[in-house]
CSV table of C-alpha atoms in Angstrom, one decimal:
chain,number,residue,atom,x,y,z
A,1006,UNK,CA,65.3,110.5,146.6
A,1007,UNK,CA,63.7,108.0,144.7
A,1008,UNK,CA,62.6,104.2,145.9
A,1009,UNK,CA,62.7,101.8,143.2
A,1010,UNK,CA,61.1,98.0,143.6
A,1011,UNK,CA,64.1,95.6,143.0
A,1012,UNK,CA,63.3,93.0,140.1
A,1013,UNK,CA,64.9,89.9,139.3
A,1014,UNK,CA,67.3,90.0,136.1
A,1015,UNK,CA,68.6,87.3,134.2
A,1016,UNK,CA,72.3,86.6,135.7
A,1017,UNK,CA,75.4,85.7,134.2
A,1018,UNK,CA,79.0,84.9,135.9
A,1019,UNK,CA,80.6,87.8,136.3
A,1020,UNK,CA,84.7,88.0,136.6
A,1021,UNK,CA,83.8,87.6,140.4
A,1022,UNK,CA,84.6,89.7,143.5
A,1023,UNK,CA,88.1,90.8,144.7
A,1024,UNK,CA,88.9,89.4,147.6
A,1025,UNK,CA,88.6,92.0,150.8
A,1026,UNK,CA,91.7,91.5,153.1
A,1027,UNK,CA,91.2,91.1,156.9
A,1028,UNK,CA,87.5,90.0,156.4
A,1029,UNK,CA,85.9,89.8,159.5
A,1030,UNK,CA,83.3,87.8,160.5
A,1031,UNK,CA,80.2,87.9,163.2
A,1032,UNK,CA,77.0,86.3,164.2
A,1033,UNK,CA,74.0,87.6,164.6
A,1034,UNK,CA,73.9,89.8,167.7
A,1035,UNK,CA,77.5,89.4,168.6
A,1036,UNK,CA,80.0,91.7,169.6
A,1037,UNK,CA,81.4,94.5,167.1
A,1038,UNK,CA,84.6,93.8,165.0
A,1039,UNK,CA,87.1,96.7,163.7
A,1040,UNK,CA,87.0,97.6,160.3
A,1041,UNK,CA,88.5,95.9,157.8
A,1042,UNK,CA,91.7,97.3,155.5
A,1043,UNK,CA,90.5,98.2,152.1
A,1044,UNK,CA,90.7,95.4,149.6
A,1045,UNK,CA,93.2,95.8,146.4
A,1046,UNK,CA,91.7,96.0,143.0
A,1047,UNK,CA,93.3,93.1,141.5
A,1048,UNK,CA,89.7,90.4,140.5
A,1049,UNK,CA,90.2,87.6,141.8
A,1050,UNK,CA,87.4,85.1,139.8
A,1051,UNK,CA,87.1,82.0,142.4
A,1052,UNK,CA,84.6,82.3,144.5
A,1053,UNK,CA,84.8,81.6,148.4
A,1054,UNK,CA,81.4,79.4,148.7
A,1055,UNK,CA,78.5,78.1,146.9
A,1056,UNK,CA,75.1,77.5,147.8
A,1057,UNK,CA,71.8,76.3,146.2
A,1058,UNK,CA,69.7,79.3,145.9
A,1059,UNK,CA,70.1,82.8,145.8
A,1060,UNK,CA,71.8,84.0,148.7
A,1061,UNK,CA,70.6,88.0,149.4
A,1062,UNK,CA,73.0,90.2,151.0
A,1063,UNK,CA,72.7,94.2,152.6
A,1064,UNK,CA,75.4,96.8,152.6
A,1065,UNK,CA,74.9,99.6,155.4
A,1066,UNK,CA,76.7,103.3,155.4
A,1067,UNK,CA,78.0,104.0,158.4
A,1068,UNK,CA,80.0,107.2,159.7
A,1069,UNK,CA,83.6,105.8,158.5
A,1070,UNK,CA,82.5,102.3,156.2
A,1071,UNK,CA,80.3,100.4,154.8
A,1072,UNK,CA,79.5,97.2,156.4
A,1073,UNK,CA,78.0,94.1,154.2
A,1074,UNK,CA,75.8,91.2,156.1
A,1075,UNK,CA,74.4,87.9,154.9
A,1076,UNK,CA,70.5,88.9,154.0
A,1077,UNK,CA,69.6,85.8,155.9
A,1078,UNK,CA,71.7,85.7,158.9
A,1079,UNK,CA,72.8,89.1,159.1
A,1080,UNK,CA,76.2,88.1,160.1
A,1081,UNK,CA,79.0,89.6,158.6
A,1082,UNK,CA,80.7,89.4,155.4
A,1083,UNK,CA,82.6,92.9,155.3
A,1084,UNK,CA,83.4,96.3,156.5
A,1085,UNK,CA,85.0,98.2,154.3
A,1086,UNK,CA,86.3,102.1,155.0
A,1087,UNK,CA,85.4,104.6,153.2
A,1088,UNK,CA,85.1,108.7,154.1
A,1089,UNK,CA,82.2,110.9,154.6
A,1090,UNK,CA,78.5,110.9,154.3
A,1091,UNK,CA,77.6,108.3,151.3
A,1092,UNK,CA,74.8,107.0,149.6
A,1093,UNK,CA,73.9,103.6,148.7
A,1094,UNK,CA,71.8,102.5,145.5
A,1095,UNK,CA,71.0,99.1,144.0
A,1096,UNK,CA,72.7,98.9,140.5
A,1097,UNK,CA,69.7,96.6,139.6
A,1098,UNK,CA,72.1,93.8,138.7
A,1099,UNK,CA,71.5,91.6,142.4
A,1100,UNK,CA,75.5,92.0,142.6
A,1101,UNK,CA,76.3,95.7,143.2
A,1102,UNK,CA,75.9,98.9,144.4
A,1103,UNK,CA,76.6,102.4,143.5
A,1104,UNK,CA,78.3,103.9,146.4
A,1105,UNK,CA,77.7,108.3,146.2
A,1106,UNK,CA,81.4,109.8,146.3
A,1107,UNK,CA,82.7,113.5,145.4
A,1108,UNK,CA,83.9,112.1,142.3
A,1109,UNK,CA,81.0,110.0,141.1
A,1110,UNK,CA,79.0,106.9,141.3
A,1111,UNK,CA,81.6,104.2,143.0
A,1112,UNK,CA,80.9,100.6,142.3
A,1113,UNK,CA,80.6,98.1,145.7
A,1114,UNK,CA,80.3,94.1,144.9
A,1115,UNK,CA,78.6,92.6,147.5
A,1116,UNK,CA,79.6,89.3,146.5
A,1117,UNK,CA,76.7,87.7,145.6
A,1118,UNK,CA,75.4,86.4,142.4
A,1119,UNK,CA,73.7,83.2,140.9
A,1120,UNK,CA,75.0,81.8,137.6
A,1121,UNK,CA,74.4,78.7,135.8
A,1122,UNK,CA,76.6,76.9,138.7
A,1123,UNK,CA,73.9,77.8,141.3
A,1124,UNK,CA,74.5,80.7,144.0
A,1125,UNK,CA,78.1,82.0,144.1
A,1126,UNK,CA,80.2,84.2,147.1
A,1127,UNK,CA,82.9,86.0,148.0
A,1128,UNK,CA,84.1,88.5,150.0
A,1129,UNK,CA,82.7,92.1,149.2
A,1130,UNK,CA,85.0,95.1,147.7
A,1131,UNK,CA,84.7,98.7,147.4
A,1132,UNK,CA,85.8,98.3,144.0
A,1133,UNK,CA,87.9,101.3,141.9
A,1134,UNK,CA,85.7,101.0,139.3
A,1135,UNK,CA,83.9,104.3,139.1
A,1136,UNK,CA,81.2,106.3,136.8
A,1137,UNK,CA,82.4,109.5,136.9
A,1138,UNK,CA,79.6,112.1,137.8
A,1139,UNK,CA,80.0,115.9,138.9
A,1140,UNK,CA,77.7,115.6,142.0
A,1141,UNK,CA,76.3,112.2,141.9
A,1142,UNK,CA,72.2,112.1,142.7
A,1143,UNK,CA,69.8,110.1,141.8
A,1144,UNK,CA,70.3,106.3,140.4
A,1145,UNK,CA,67.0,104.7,138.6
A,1146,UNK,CA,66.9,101.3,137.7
A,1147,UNK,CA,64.1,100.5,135.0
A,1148,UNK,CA,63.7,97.4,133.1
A,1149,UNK,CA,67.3,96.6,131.5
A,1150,UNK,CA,68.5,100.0,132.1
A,1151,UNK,CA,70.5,101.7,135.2
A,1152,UNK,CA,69.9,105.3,135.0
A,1153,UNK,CA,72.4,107.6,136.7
A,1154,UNK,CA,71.9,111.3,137.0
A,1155,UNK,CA,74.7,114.2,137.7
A,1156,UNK,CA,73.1,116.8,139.7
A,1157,UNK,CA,76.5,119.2,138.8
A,1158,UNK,CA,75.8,118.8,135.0
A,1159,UNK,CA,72.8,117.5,134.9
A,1160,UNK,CA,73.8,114.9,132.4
A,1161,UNK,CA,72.4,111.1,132.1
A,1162,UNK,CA,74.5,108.0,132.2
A,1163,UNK,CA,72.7,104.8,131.1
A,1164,UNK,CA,74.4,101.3,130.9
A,1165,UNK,CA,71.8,98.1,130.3
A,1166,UNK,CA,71.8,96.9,133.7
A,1167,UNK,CA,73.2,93.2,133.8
A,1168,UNK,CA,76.4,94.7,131.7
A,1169,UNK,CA,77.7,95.7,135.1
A,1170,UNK,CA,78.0,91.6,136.3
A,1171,UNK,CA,80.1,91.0,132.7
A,1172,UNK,CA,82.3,94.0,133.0
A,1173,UNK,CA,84.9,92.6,135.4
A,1174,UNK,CA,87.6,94.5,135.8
A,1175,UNK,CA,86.3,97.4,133.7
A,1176,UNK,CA,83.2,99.5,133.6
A,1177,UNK,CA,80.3,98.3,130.8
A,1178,UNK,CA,79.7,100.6,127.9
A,1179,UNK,CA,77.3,104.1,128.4
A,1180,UNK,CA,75.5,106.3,127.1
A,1181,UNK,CA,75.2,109.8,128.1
A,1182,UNK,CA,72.5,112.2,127.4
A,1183,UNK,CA,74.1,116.0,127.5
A,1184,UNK,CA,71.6,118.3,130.0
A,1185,UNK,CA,70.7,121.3,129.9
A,1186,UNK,CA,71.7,123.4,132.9
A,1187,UNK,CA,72.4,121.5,136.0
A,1188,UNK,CA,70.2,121.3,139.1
A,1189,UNK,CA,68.9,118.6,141.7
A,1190,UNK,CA,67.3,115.9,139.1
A,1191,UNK,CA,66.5,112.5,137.8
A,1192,UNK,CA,65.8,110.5,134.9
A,1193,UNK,CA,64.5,107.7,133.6
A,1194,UNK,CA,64.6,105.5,130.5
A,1195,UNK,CA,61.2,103.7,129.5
A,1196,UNK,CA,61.4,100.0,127.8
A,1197,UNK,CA,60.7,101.6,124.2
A,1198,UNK,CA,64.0,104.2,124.3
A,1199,UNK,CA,61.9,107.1,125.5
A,1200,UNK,CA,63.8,108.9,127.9
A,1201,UNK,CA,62.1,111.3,130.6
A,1202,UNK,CA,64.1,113.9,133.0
A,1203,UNK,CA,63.6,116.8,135.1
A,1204,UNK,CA,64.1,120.0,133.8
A,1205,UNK,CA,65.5,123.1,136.0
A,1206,UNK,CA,68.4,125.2,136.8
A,1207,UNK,CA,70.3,126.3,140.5
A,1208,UNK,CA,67.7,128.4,141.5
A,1209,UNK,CA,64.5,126.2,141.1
A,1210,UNK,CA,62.9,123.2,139.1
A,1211,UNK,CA,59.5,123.3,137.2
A,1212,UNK,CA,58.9,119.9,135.2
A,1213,UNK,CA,60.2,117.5,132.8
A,1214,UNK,CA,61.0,116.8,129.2
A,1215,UNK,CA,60.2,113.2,126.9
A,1216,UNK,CA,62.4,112.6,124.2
A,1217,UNK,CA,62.0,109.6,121.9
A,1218,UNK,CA,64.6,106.7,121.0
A,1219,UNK,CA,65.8,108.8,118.8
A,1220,UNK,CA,66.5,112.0,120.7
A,1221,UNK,CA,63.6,114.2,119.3
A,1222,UNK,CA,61.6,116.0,122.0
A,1223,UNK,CA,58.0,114.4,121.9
A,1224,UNK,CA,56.3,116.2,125.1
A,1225,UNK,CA,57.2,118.6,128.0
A,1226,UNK,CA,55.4,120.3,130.8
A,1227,UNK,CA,56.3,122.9,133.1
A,1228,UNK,CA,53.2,122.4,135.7
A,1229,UNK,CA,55.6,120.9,138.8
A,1230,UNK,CA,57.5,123.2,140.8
A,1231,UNK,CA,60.1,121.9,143.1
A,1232,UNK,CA,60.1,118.6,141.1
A,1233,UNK,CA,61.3,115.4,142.7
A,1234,UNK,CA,61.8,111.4,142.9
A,1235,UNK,CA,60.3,109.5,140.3
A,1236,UNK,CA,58.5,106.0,139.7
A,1237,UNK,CA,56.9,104.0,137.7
A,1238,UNK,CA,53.9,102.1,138.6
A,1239,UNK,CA,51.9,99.2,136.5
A,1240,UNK,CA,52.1,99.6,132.6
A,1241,UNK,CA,55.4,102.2,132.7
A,1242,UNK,CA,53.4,105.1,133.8
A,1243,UNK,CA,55.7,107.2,135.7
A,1244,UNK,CA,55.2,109.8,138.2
A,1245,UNK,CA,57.1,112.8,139.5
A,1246,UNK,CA,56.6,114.2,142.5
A,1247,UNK,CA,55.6,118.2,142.9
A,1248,UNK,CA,55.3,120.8,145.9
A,1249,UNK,CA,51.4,120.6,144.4
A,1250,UNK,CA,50.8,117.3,143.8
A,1251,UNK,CA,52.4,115.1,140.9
A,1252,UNK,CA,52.7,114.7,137.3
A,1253,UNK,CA,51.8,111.7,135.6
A,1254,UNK,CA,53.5,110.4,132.1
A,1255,UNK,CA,51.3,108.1,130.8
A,1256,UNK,CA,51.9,106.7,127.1
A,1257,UNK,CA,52.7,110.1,125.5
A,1258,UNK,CA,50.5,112.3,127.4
A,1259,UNK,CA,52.0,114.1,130.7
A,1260,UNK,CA,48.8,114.5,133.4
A,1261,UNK,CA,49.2,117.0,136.2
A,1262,UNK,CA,47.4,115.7,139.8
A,1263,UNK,CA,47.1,118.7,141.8
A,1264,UNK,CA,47.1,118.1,145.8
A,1265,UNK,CA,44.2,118.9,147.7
A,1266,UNK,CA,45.7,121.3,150.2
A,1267,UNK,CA,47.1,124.3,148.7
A,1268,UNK,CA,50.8,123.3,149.9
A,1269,UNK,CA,50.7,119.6,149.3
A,1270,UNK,CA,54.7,118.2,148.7
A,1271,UNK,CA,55.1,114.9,147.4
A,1272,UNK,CA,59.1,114.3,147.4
A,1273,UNK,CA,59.2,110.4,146.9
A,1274,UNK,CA,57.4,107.7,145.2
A,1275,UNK,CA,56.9,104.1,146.6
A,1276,UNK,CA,56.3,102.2,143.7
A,1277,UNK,CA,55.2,98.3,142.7
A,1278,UNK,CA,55.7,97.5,138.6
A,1279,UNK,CA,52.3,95.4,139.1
A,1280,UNK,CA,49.9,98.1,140.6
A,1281,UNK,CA,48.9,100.7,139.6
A,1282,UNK,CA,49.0,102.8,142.7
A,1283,UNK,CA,52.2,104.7,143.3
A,1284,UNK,CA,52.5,105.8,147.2
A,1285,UNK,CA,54.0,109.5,147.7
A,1286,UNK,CA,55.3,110.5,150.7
A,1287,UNK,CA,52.9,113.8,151.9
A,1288,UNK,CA,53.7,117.5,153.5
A,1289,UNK,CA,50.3,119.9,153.5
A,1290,UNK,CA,52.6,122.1,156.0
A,1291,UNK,CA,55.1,124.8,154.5
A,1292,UNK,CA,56.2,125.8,157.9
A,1293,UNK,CA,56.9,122.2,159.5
A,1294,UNK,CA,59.9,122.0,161.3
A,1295,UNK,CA,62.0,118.3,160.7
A,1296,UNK,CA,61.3,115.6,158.8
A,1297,UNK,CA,58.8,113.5,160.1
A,1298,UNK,CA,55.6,113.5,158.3
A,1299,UNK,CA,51.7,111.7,159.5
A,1300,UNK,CA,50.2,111.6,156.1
A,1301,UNK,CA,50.6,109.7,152.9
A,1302,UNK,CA,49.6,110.6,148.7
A,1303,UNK,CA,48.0,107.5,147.4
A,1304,UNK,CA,48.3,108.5,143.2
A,1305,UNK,CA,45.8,105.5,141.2
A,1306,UNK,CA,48.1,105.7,138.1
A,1307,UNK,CA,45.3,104.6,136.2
A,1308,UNK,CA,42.0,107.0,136.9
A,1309,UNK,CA,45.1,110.0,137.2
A,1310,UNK,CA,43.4,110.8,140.8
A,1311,UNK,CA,45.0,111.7,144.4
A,1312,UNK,CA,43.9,110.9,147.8
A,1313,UNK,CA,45.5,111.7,150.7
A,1314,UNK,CA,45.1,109.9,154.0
A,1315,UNK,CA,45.8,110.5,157.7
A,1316,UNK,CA,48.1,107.9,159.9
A,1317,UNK,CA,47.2,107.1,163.0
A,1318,UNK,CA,47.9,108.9,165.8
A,1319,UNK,CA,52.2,108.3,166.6
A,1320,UNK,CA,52.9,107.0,163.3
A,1321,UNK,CA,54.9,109.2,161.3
A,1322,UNK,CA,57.6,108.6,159.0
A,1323,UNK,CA,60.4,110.0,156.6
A,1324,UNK,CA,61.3,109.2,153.6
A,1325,UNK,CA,63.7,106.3,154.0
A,1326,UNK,CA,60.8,104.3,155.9
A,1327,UNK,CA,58.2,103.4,153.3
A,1328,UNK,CA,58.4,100.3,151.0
A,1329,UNK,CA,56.1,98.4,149.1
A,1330,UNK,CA,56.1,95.0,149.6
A,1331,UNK,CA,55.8,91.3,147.4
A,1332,UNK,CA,52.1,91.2,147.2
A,1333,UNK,CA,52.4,95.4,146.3
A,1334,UNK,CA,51.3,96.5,150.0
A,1335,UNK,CA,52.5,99.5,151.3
A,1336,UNK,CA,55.3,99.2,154.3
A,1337,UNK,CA,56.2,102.2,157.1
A,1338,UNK,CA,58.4,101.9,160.0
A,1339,UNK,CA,57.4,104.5,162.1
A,1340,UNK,CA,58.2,106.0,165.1
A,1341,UNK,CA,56.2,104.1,167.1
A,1342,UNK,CA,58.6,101.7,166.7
A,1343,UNK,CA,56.2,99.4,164.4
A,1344,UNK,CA,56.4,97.8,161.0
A,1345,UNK,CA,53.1,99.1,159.7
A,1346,UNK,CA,51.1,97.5,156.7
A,1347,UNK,CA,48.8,99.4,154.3
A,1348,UNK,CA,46.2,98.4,151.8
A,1349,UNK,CA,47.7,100.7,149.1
A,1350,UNK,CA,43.7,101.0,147.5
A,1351,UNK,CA,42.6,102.4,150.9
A,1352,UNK,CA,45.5,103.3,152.7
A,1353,UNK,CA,44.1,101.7,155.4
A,1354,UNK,CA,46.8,100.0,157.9
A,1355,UNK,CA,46.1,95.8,157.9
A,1356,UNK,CA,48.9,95.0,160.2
A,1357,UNK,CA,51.0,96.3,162.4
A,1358,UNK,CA,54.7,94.2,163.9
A,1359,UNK,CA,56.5,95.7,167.1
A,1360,UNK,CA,60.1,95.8,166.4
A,1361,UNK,CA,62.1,98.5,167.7
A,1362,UNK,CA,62.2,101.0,170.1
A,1363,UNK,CA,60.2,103.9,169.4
A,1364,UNK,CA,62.3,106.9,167.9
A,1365,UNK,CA,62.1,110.8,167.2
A,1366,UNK,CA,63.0,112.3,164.1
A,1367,UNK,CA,66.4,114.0,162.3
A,1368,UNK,CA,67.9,117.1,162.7
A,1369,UNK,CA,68.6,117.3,159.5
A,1370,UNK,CA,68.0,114.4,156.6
A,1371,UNK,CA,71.6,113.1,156.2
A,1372,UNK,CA,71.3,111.9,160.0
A,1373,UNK,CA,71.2,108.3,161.1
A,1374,UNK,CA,67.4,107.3,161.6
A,1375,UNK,CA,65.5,103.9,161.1
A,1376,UNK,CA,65.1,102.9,157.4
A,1377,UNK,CA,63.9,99.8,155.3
A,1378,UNK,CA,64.2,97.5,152.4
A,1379,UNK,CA,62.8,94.8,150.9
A,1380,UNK,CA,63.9,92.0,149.2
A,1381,UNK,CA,61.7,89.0,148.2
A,1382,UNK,CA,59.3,88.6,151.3
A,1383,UNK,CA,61.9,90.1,153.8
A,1384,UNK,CA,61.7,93.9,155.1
A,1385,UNK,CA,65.1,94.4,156.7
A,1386,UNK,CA,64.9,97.7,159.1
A,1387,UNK,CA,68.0,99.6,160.8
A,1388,UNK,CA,67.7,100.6,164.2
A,1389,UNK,CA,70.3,103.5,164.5
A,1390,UNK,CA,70.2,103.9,168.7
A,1391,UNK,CA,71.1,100.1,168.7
A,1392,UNK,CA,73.4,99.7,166.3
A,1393,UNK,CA,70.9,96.7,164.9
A,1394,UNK,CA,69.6,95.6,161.7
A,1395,UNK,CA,66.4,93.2,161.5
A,1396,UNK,CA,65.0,90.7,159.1
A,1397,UNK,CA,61.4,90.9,159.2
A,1398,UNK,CA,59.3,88.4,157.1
A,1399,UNK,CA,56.5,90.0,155.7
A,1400,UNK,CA,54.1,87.6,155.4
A,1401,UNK,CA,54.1,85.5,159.1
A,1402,UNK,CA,55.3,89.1,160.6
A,1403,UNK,CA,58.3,87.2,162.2
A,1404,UNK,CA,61.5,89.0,163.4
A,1405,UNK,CA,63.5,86.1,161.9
A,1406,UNK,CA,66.8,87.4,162.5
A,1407,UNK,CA,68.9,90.1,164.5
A,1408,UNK,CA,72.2,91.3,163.9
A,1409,UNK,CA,74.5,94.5,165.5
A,1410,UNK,CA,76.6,96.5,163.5
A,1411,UNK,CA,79.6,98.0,163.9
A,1412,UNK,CA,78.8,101.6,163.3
A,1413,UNK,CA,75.5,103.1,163.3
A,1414,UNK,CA,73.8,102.4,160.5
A,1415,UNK,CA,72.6,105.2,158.3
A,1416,UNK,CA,72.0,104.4,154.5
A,1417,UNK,CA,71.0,100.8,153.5
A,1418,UNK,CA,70.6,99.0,150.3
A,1419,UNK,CA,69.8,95.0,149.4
A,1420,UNK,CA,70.5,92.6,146.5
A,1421,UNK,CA,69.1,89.4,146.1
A,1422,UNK,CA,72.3,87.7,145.0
């Protein structure tokens, strides 16, 4: 899995949200509602409210639906069915998401967005519209590009980002890039054209290949076994993640950073556009059982050096706890319970904000546990056993909102409207 820093894009009005029937509304802490009936498909282009600036909102998976809450007062706007275990990514837009389904990459307007009117919404929708993948992974968004990745074919789909709030009723044109043979991947697509992605097959996965604008195959390397996540830090210099460290592609020239322990896994990168330090989550232990992990990969982008520090005794993490935050710090819930901040040039931990109970790791990685999010200067953080999301703000360390959920939150994913 892959974290991504959300950016602010240009926005433009969008044929707006269909209208979700049934919507349900709660305040913060309040009792549960049922679900909502699935909206119909039909756009319906008037929005329900207005408002001066731009209104964030978060979409949470849940065993049975997806639930949608105000990002400031957490109560909420929709909960919309849906089967099975999904995933939930930021199309990059500040409008949608791309919902994980057998078929492919399912679009969800949260029903948000600012145009030249001011800050526009409406009711959520699980929309039809869908980009058809054969076993949907990774989504990347990069500069003015969305970046989808089949694991099934291992074929690319790219769209420029903000197309998706002008498509309306109808998906915005692609492009896809062919792959070669299909495995668990990702790629990405650079500001100039150049296009990077992991190369593999069912069996394993050793690296990546750089093609230009044009298609032409400028650099490769097979020096990453077990490749993946991806980001890219200060300057578009991206880094993959290996079971011996990382590989860094910096401006044409691919850099391998091996791990000081002889097993050192890096699966995830926690990246800010403005540093150049890329945080990687950190296993030196083949033969751990679970999830949870107490150590963290700091990767300086720009001296192509690794250093791997300890956390504190009871803080451990997975991968869906780590964040970086507005002014590029480094963010873990842990299981102590506590929102921890890290200087991401020393790893060292700054702050550290009680706010929910402390909690044991998965059984396996699809399970409900505690994750976060950032938008702006709020960290939002699930709390599974309570059926809660918080609003944190980052920089006064105040729990400035509480809301419950209907379901127990599992997967979560924010736009800034």
């Amino acid at each position: 899995m892959t974290a991504n820093q959300l950016t602010k894009h240009r926005r433009h009005l969008a044929l707006a949200a269909t209208v979700a029937s049934s919507a349900l509304v709660m305040t913060a802490c309040g009792s549960a509602p049922e679900p909502a009936s699935e909206a119909s498909a039909t756009p319906d282009p008037t929005p329900s409210a207005t408002s001066a600036s731009p209104t964030p909102r978060v979409a949470l998976s849940y065993d049975g639906g997806i639930t949608v809450v105000d990002g400031t007062t957490l109560e909420l706007e929709g909960d919309l069915p849906i089967d099975g275990f999904t995933r939930l990514n930021p199309a990059g837009d500040g409008r949608h998401a791309l919902v994980t389904v057998p078929e492919g990459f399912r679009v969800l307007d949260l029903g948000t967005w600012t145009d030249s009117s001011g800050s526009q919404q409406a009711e959520p929708k699980l929309t039809d519209l869908m980009f058809e993948a054969g076993t949907a992974g990774h989504v990347v968004q990069h500069g003015d590009k969305t970046v989808l990745y089949a694991d099934g074919t291992s074929d690319t789909t790219i769209f420029t980002t903000d197309d998706l709030l002008d498509a309306g009723d109808s998906l915005p044109a692609t492009d896809v890039i062919t792959g070669d043979e299909a495995h668990h991947g990702v790629s990405i697509v650079l500001e100039d054209g150049t296009f990077l992605t992991t190369v593999g097959n069912s069996e394993s996965r050793s690296g990546i290949k750089v093609l230009d604008a044009n298609g032409n195959e400028t650099a490769r390397s097979d020096e990453c076994p077990s490749i993946h996540g991806e980001g890219t830090a200060m300057n578009e210099v991206v880094a993959f993640g290996c079971s011996d460290g990382a590989l860094v592609y910096d401006k044409g020239e691919i850099t391998k950073i091996i791990s000081p322990d002889e097993y050192g896994r890096i699966g995830n990168a926690y990246v800010s556009e403005n540093s150049p330090i890329i945080a990687g989550d950190y296993n030196s232990d083949p033969d751990a059982e679970g999830y949870l992990l107490s150590e963290l990969a700091l990767i300086d982008t720009g001296t192509k050096t690794m250093q791997v520090i300890d956390l504190p005794e009871g803080v451990e993490y997975t991968f869906r706890d780590v964040a970086r935050g507005p002014d590029d710090e480094i963010l873990i819930i842990a299981t102590d319970g506590a929102l921890h901040t890290l200087d991401p040039e020393t790893g060292e931990v700054t702050n550290s904000i009680p706010v929910i109970e402390a909690w044991e790791g998965p059984i396996e990685w699809q399970d409900p546990h505690p994750a976060i999010e950032v938008i702006g200067e709020t960290a939002y953080i699930t709390d599974p056993a309570a059926k809660k999301l918080y609003a944190v703000d980052i920089t006064t360390g105040d729990i400035t909102s509480s809301g419950e959920l209907p379901g127990v939150p599992n997967e979560i994913a924010a736009v800034e409207g």
